[in-house]
């Protein structure tokens, strides 16, 4: 479980991350990452719409993504805001597929963000 300090909670934070973050997509999800500075803890947010499935399926996907985020938090504890949007194929994906897509997309987004020299944070 992610603590409150490690969750993206407000609509403003979600929209800022999605609009100005480095985007990376895989078969099961789309991930947006933006740098927040060195002193702030990394935070994760999840978007799982009804197109993914019924409430039971959506909650299963969210629990799996939260667990993947918790393991990624150990590697990158500070400086990132990440929003993960689950796509409909995530409903039938195995835990292994979902977690490997998450890790691959996170690494790709961080790499893209790093290449831009951190300018994505300011929306420039």
PDB file of C-alpha atoms in Angstrom, residues 28-29 46-48 52-68 84-93 95 98:
ATOM      1  CA  UNK A  28      -1.525  -2.603 -21.096  1.00  0.00           C
ATOM      2  CA  UNK A  29      -0.924   0.945 -19.903  1.00  0.00           C
ATOM      3  CA  UNK A  46      -3.774   5.698 -11.295  1.00  0.00           C
ATOM      4  CA  UNK A  47      -6.525   6.137 -13.875  1.00  0.00           C
ATOM      5  CA  UNK A  48      -8.569   2.991 -14.464  1.00  0.00           C
ATOM      6  CA  UNK A  52     -11.130  -1.699 -18.434  1.00  0.00           C
ATOM      7  CA  UNK A  53     -13.989  -3.717 -16.953  1.00  0.00           C
ATOM      8  CA  UNK A  54     -16.413  -3.940 -14.063  1.00  0.00           C
ATOM      9  CA  UNK A  55     -15.587  -2.697 -10.552  1.00  0.00           C
ATOM     10  CA  UNK A  56     -14.005  -5.981  -9.476  1.00  0.00           C
ATOM     11  CA  UNK A  57     -11.693  -6.007 -12.494  1.00  0.00           C
ATOM     12  CA  UNK A  58     -10.786  -2.326 -12.152  1.00  0.00           C
ATOM     13  CA  UNK A  59      -9.915  -2.772  -8.483  1.00  0.00           C
ATOM     14  CA  UNK A  60      -7.763  -5.806  -9.278  1.00  0.00           C
ATOM     15  CA  UNK A  61      -5.852  -3.800 -11.897  1.00  0.00           C
ATOM     16  CA  UNK A  62      -5.412  -0.899  -9.443  1.00  0.00           C
ATOM     17  CA  UNK A  63      -4.112  -3.204  -6.699  1.00  0.00           C
ATOM     18  CA  UNK A  64      -1.594  -4.738  -9.095  1.00  0.00           C
ATOM     19  CA  UNK A  65      -0.444  -1.327 -10.312  1.00  0.00           C
ATOM     20  CA  UNK A  66      -0.129  -0.056  -6.728  1.00  0.00           C
ATOM     21  CA  UNK A  67       2.095  -3.016  -5.893  1.00  0.00           C
ATOM     22  CA  UNK A  68       4.268  -2.330  -8.940  1.00  0.00           C
ATOM     23  CA  UNK A  84      -0.547   5.481 -14.892  1.00  0.00           C
ATOM     24  CA  UNK A  85      -3.560   5.068 -17.195  1.00  0.00           C
ATOM     25  CA  UNK A  86      -4.649   1.448 -17.570  1.00  0.00           C
ATOM     26  CA  UNK A  87      -5.835   0.366 -21.017  1.00  0.00           C
ATOM     27  CA  UNK A  88      -8.575  -2.256 -21.613  1.00  0.00           C
ATOM     28  CA  UNK A  89      -6.096  -5.127 -22.231  1.00  0.00           C
ATOM     29  CA  UNK A  90      -4.865  -4.664 -18.644  1.00  0.00           C
ATOM     30  CA  UNK A  91      -8.011  -6.463 -17.463  1.00  0.00           C
ATOM     31  CA  UNK A  92      -6.824  -9.779 -18.858  1.00  0.00           C
ATOM     32  CA  UNK A  93      -3.086  -9.245 -18.332  1.00  0.00           C
ATOM     33  CA  UNK A  95       0.628  -9.905 -12.916  1.00  0.00           C
ATOM     34  CA  UNK A  98       1.408  -5.778 -16.003  1.00  0.00           C
TER      35      UNK A  98
END
